[in-house]
Short mmCIF file of C-alpha atoms in Angstrom, two decimals:
data_model
loop_
_atom_site.label_atom_id
_atom_site.label_comp_id
_atom_site.label_asym_id
_atom_site.label_seq_id
_atom_site.Cartn_x
_atom_site.Cartn_y
_atom_site.Cartn_z
CA MET L 191 19.07 123.81 99.34
CA GLU L 192 21.98 124.09 96.91
CA ALA L 193 21.73 127.60 95.00
CA ILE L 194 21.57 127.44 91.27
CA SER L 195 22.80 130.08 89.13
CA PHE L 196 22.43 130.85 85.46
CA PRO L 197 25.23 132.33 83.36
CA LEU L 198 23.98 135.02 81.26
CA LEU L 199 24.61 135.75 77.34
CA GLY L 200 27.90 138.01 77.31
CA ARG L 201 29.24 137.63 80.69
CA GLN L 202 32.20 135.52 81.12
CA ALA L 203 31.70 131.87 81.52
CA PRO L 204 32.05 130.38 84.94
CA ASP L 205 34.98 129.32 85.74
CA PHE L 206 35.96 125.46 86.37
CA GLU L 207 38.24 122.63 86.92
CA ALA L 208 36.83 119.29 86.21
CA VAL L 209 37.83 115.97 86.37
CA THR L 210 37.20 114.48 82.42
CA THR L 211 37.80 111.20 80.44
CA HIS L 212 40.53 113.16 79.04
CA GLY L 213 42.29 114.47 82.51
CA ALA L 214 41.87 117.38 84.20
CA LEU L 215 40.62 120.20 82.47
CA ARG L 216 40.40 124.17 83.16
CA LEU L 217 37.51 126.65 81.20
CA SER L 218 41.25 128.55 80.42
CA ASP L 219 42.15 125.10 78.48
CA TYR L 220 40.24 126.53 75.63
CA LYS L 221 41.10 129.75 75.19
CA GLY L 222 41.58 131.41 71.63
CA THR L 223 39.15 128.15 70.23
CA TRP L 224 35.18 128.08 70.46
CA LEU L 225 33.58 125.86 73.24
CA VAL L 226 30.46 123.92 72.72
CA LEU L 227 29.87 123.13 76.72
CA PHE L 228 27.22 120.67 76.44
CA SER L 229 25.09 118.56 79.27
CA HIS L 230 23.07 115.29 79.63
CA PRO L 231 20.80 113.66 81.58
CA ALA L 232 22.83 110.33 81.96
CA ASP L 233 25.15 108.12 80.94
CA PHE L 234 23.15 104.41 79.60
CA THR L 235 20.57 105.92 78.51
CA PRO L 236 18.68 106.18 75.07
CA VAL L 237 18.34 109.78 73.95
CA CYS L 238 21.56 110.88 75.47
CA THR L 239 23.26 107.74 73.43
CA THR L 240 21.14 109.30 70.28
CA GLU L 241 22.73 112.67 70.79
CA PHE L 242 26.58 111.55 71.62
CA MET L 243 26.62 110.22 68.53
CA ALA L 244 25.65 112.73 66.62
CA PHE L 245 27.54 115.14 68.34
CA ALA L 246 30.72 112.95 67.07
CA GLU L 247 29.31 112.85 63.86
CA ILE L 248 29.54 116.67 63.76
CA TYR L 249 32.83 116.78 65.74
CA GLY L 250 34.79 116.99 62.31
CA GLU L 251 32.40 119.87 61.14
CA LEU L 252 33.10 121.62 64.75
CA LYS L 253 36.86 121.29 64.69
CA LYS L 254 36.75 123.33 60.83
CA ARG L 255 34.86 125.93 62.81
CA ASN L 256 38.05 126.07 65.68
CA THR L 257 35.08 124.77 68.17
CA GLU L 258 35.39 121.90 70.62
CA LEU L 259 32.81 120.08 72.36
CA LEU L 260 33.00 118.97 76.42
CA GLY L 261 29.90 117.20 77.88
CA LEU L 262 28.87 117.03 81.19
CA SER L 263 26.75 114.46 83.19
CA ILE L 264 26.27 113.55 86.87
CA ASP L 265 28.30 110.28 86.55
CA SER L 266 31.41 109.26 87.43
CA VAL L 267 34.22 109.30 85.02
CA SER L 268 34.40 105.26 85.06
CA SER L 269 30.62 105.41 84.07
CA HIS L 270 31.72 108.11 81.07
CA ILE L 271 34.20 105.55 79.98
CA ALA L 272 32.12 102.32 79.96
CA TRP L 273 29.47 104.02 78.38
CA VAL L 274 31.95 105.41 75.68
CA ARG L 275 33.33 102.47 75.09
CA ASN L 276 29.81 100.70 74.89
CA ILE L 277 28.85 103.33 71.99
CA GLU L 278 32.24 102.41 70.42
CA GLU L 279 31.67 98.62 70.53
CA LYS L 280 27.90 98.71 69.87
CA MET L 281 27.53 101.48 67.56
CA GLY L 282 30.48 101.96 65.85
CA ILE L 283 30.84 105.71 66.64
CA LYS L 284 33.94 106.48 68.69
CA ILE L 285 33.18 109.72 70.78
CA PRO L 286 36.39 111.84 70.49
CA PHE L 287 35.53 114.64 72.96
CA PRO L 288 36.12 114.60 76.71
CA ILE L 289 33.14 114.57 79.20
CA ILE L 290 33.07 115.97 82.72
CA ALA L 291 32.37 114.05 85.75
CA ASP L 292 30.07 116.41 87.74
CA LEU L 293 29.56 114.04 90.66
CA ASN L 294 29.50 116.86 93.30
CA LYS L 295 27.50 118.47 91.14
CA GLU L 296 29.52 122.08 90.96
CA ILE L 297 29.84 122.75 87.43
CA ALA L 298 25.87 122.01 86.91
CA LEU L 299 24.90 124.30 89.61
CA LYS L 300 27.18 127.20 88.10
CA TYR L 301 25.51 126.57 84.63
CA GLY L 302 21.92 126.34 85.62
CA MET L 303 22.07 123.02 84.40
CA ILE L 304 20.07 121.21 87.22
CA HIS L 305 16.27 122.29 86.56
CA PRO L 306 14.50 121.04 89.90
CA ASP L 307 10.92 120.38 88.48
CA GLN L 308 12.69 118.19 85.47
CA SER L 309 14.90 115.99 87.63
CA LYS L 310 16.91 117.03 91.34
CA THR L 311 19.73 114.23 90.15
CA GLU L 312 20.26 114.82 86.50
CA THR L 313 21.29 117.69 84.18
CA VAL L 314 19.21 118.63 81.53
CA ARG L 315 19.79 118.82 77.57
CA CYS L 316 21.61 122.30 77.84
CA VAL L 317 24.27 123.91 75.04
CA PHE L 318 26.57 126.71 76.12
CA VAL L 319 28.22 128.22 73.42
CA ILE L 320 31.54 130.18 74.84
CA ASP L 321 33.68 132.33 72.38
CA PRO L 322 37.53 132.16 72.27
CA GLU L 323 37.41 134.74 75.03
CA SER L 324 35.53 132.87 77.36
CA LYS L 325 32.12 134.64 77.39
CA ILE L 326 29.20 132.59 76.81
CA ARG L 327 27.58 133.35 73.21
CA ALA L 328 24.33 131.40 73.15
CA ILE L 329 22.54 128.95 75.32
CA LEU L 330 20.16 125.94 74.69
CA TYR L 331 18.21 124.00 77.26
CA TYR L 332 15.71 121.70 75.83
CA PRO L 333 14.15 119.21 78.50
CA LEU L 334 14.81 115.30 79.26
CA THR L 335 12.70 114.14 76.85
CA THR L 336 13.78 115.52 73.60
CA GLY L 337 17.11 115.07 71.80
CA ARG L 338 19.16 118.62 70.28
CA ASN L 339 19.17 118.98 66.54
CA MET L 340 22.57 119.17 65.63
CA GLN L 341 22.45 120.93 62.54
CA GLU L 342 21.02 123.63 64.74
CA ILE L 343 24.03 123.97 66.78
CA LEU L 344 26.10 124.33 63.55
CA ARG L 345 24.18 127.02 62.42
CA LEU L 346 24.26 128.71 65.63
CA ILE L 347 28.28 128.72 65.18
CA ASP L 348 28.25 129.83 62.13
CA ALA L 349 25.61 132.33 62.63
CA LEU L 350 27.54 133.49 65.90
CA GLN L 351 31.20 133.54 63.75
CA THR L 352 29.39 135.67 60.84
CA THR L 353 28.38 137.91 63.19
CA ASP L 354 32.00 138.89 65.04
CA LYS L 355 33.66 138.35 61.67
CA TYR L 356 31.53 140.81 59.27
CA LYS L 357 29.71 142.77 62.13
CA VAL L 358 26.36 142.18 60.57
CA ALA L 359 23.11 139.77 62.18
CA THR L 360 21.40 136.77 60.58
CA PRO L 361 17.76 136.35 59.93
CA ALA L 362 15.49 133.76 60.78
CA ASN L 363 16.27 130.63 59.53
CA TRP L 364 19.59 131.96 58.47
CA LYS L 365 22.36 129.46 57.00
CA PRO L 366 25.62 130.19 55.71
CA GLY L 367 25.24 131.79 52.07
CA ASP L 368 22.17 133.33 52.60
CA PRO L 369 21.92 137.13 52.87
CA VAL L 370 22.49 138.64 56.21
CA VAL L 371 20.99 141.92 58.45
CA ILE L 372 22.53 145.18 58.51
CA PRO L 373 22.46 146.26 62.16
CA ALA L 374 19.21 148.98 61.92
CA PRO L 375 20.03 152.34 61.96
CA VAL L 376 19.53 154.42 65.56
CA THR L 377 18.75 157.85 64.23
CA THR L 378 16.65 159.47 62.32
CA GLU L 379 19.37 160.42 59.80
CA GLY L 380 20.85 156.98 59.98
CA ALA L 381 17.32 155.77 59.19
CA GLU L 382 17.17 158.09 56.22
CA GLU L 383 21.11 157.54 54.75
CA ARG L 384 20.02 153.76 55.43
CA LEU L 385 17.91 153.80 52.15
CA LYS L 386 20.21 155.14 49.85
CA GLU L 387 23.23 153.02 51.01
CA GLY L 388 22.65 150.57 48.27
CA TYR L 389 21.75 147.53 50.38
CA GLU L 390 18.49 145.22 49.33
CA CYS L 391 15.91 146.78 51.96
CA LYS L 392 12.11 145.80 52.51
CA GLU L 393 12.26 149.10 55.08
CA TRP L 394 14.75 151.40 56.64
CA TYR L 395 14.93 148.93 59.48
CA LEU L 396 15.08 145.99 57.50
CA CYS L 397 17.93 145.91 54.97
CA MET L 398 19.93 142.99 53.87
CA LYS L 399 23.30 142.22 51.82
CA LYS L 400 24.91 139.12 50.70
CA LEU L 401 28.44 138.39 51.85
CA MET G 270 35.00 105.73 102.75
CA VAL G 271 36.96 107.04 100.33
CA SER G 272 34.81 107.76 96.86
CA LEU G 273 35.95 106.72 93.35
CA TYR G 274 36.01 110.86 93.01
CA GLU G 275 38.13 111.40 95.46
CA GLU G 276 40.13 108.87 94.74
CA ALA G 277 40.37 109.60 90.88
CA LEU G 278 41.33 113.34 92.06
CA GLY G 279 44.21 111.86 94.18
CA GLY G 280 45.85 110.81 90.97
CA THR G 281 45.38 107.22 90.01
CA LEU G 282 42.87 107.65 86.99
CA PHE G 283 42.76 111.21 86.11
CA MET G 284 46.60 111.55 84.79
CA PRO G 285 46.62 111.03 80.75
CA CYS G 286 50.86 112.06 80.67
CA ILE G 287 51.61 110.51 84.24
CA ALA G 288 51.46 106.64 85.11
CA PRO G 289 51.03 106.14 88.76
CA ASP G 290 54.59 105.23 89.27
CA GLY G 291 55.08 108.58 88.25
CA LYS G 292 56.67 108.25 85.13
CA PRO G 293 55.38 109.47 81.61
CA THR G 294 53.02 107.46 80.06
CA SER G 295 53.15 107.29 76.14
CA SER G 296 51.39 110.71 75.56
CA GLY G 297 53.49 112.31 78.07
CA LEU G 298 56.78 111.04 76.81
CA GLU G 299 55.38 112.27 73.31
CA LEU G 300 54.94 115.96 74.84
CA ILE G 301 58.63 115.50 76.54
CA ARG G 302 60.45 114.64 73.33
CA ALA G 303 58.23 117.53 71.39
CA LEU G 304 60.23 119.96 74.23
CA LYS G 305 63.80 118.70 73.57
CA ASN G 306 66.48 121.21 73.03
CA VAL G 307 63.30 123.94 72.84
CA THR G 308 61.32 126.13 74.61
CA LEU G 309 57.65 126.50 72.84
CA SER G 310 54.65 127.61 73.80
CA PRO G 311 51.35 125.49 74.15
CA GLU G 312 50.56 126.26 70.55
CA GLU G 313 53.58 125.58 68.98
CA VAL G 314 53.38 122.52 70.86
CA SER G 315 50.22 121.68 69.54
CA ASP G 316 50.62 122.41 66.37
CA LEU G 317 53.84 119.72 66.40
CA ILE G 318 52.37 117.37 67.72
CA GLY G 319 48.94 117.64 66.45
CA LEU G 320 47.42 117.40 69.56
CA PRO G 321 44.13 120.06 70.39
CA LEU G 322 44.93 122.78 72.27
CA TYR G 323 43.13 122.18 75.34
CA ARG G 324 44.33 118.73 75.50
CA THR G 325 48.03 120.03 74.91
CA ARG G 326 47.78 122.95 77.92
CA SER G 327 46.17 120.09 80.40
CA SER G 328 48.91 117.94 79.62
CA LEU G 329 51.61 120.83 79.79
CA ARG G 330 50.19 121.77 83.25
CA GLU G 331 50.62 117.62 84.06
CA LEU G 332 53.83 117.82 83.27
CA LYS G 333 54.81 121.06 85.20
CA ASP G 334 53.01 119.61 88.10
CA SER G 335 54.81 116.39 88.42
CA GLY G 336 58.24 118.06 87.66
CA TYR G 337 58.99 116.93 83.65
CA VAL G 338 58.43 120.67 82.63
CA GLU G 339 59.32 124.39 83.48
CA GLU G 340 57.23 127.51 82.52
CA VAL G 341 59.03 130.45 81.76
CA GLY G 342 56.60 133.44 80.74
CA GLY G 343 54.29 131.31 79.00
CA LYS G 344 56.63 129.03 77.53
CA TYR G 345 57.56 125.17 78.50
CA LYS G 346 60.80 123.89 78.52
CA LEU G 347 62.07 120.55 80.01
CA SER G 348 63.71 120.25 83.55
CA LYS G 349 66.29 118.54 84.74
CA LYS G 350 64.46 115.57 85.40
CA ALA G 351 62.91 115.14 82.27
CA GLU G 352 66.50 115.62 80.36
CA ALA G 353 67.67 112.87 82.96
CA TYR G 354 64.46 110.61 82.11
CA LEU G 355 65.35 110.68 78.38
CA LYS G 356 68.81 109.78 78.78
#
């Protein structure tokens, strides 16, 4: 049985060199940019086609966030090429990002993209947000039946980049422009001080501010 | 039997910068021209020709493997082979 490993948040993303529709690419080629590495179950399938069109539609927004997209499935590069040409011809949407042809499942296994109870031969709908230092910063796993929400992926990247820039956290349903969360104090003295620091506090451990 | 994947790794399908005859493709030539008389980092090449950084790095590696560019301290310059090709 093939060994499946799962990347962990905060760890270095597993390295790879991949055959893609844009030539041979390595993870290190993305150093200095954010990367959304995502898998889809198979080319020429309905939900995946809607997702690819949706990923293409947010590509411009991702570029504004210094973020690249890289798809993956266990299909050949010829299949990928035929599919993206078909999407362009029939749906009028050009797929601007590369897609990995992971026929030997090497990358899929490293990234825990195959969940045997969903499918033994297809990758589930994974999203790995990898930062400019090649660290895994966020992971999403969706089942074969459920297409992903592109606005959530953008929101997630906005939140991560806001955290990095301002050293703050983001609350539930946060979107850019909303107040952010000040990390909670870790000492009783800090808790006492927090309430005097001028933030908008519900409690000593829940204080927010506008950026 | 050689699979499509193995065939591809042999270089017939996955060399955006180098054609099967070993000569630069149009995208390979664009990079080579960008390096004429200069030594640049991948970031500088990317800015100069507007190619995404990941693509620039991958393409420079390909051109290096094919002998068209040389890497010196993380920067790239044309090899004699590339200079001869441009003449």
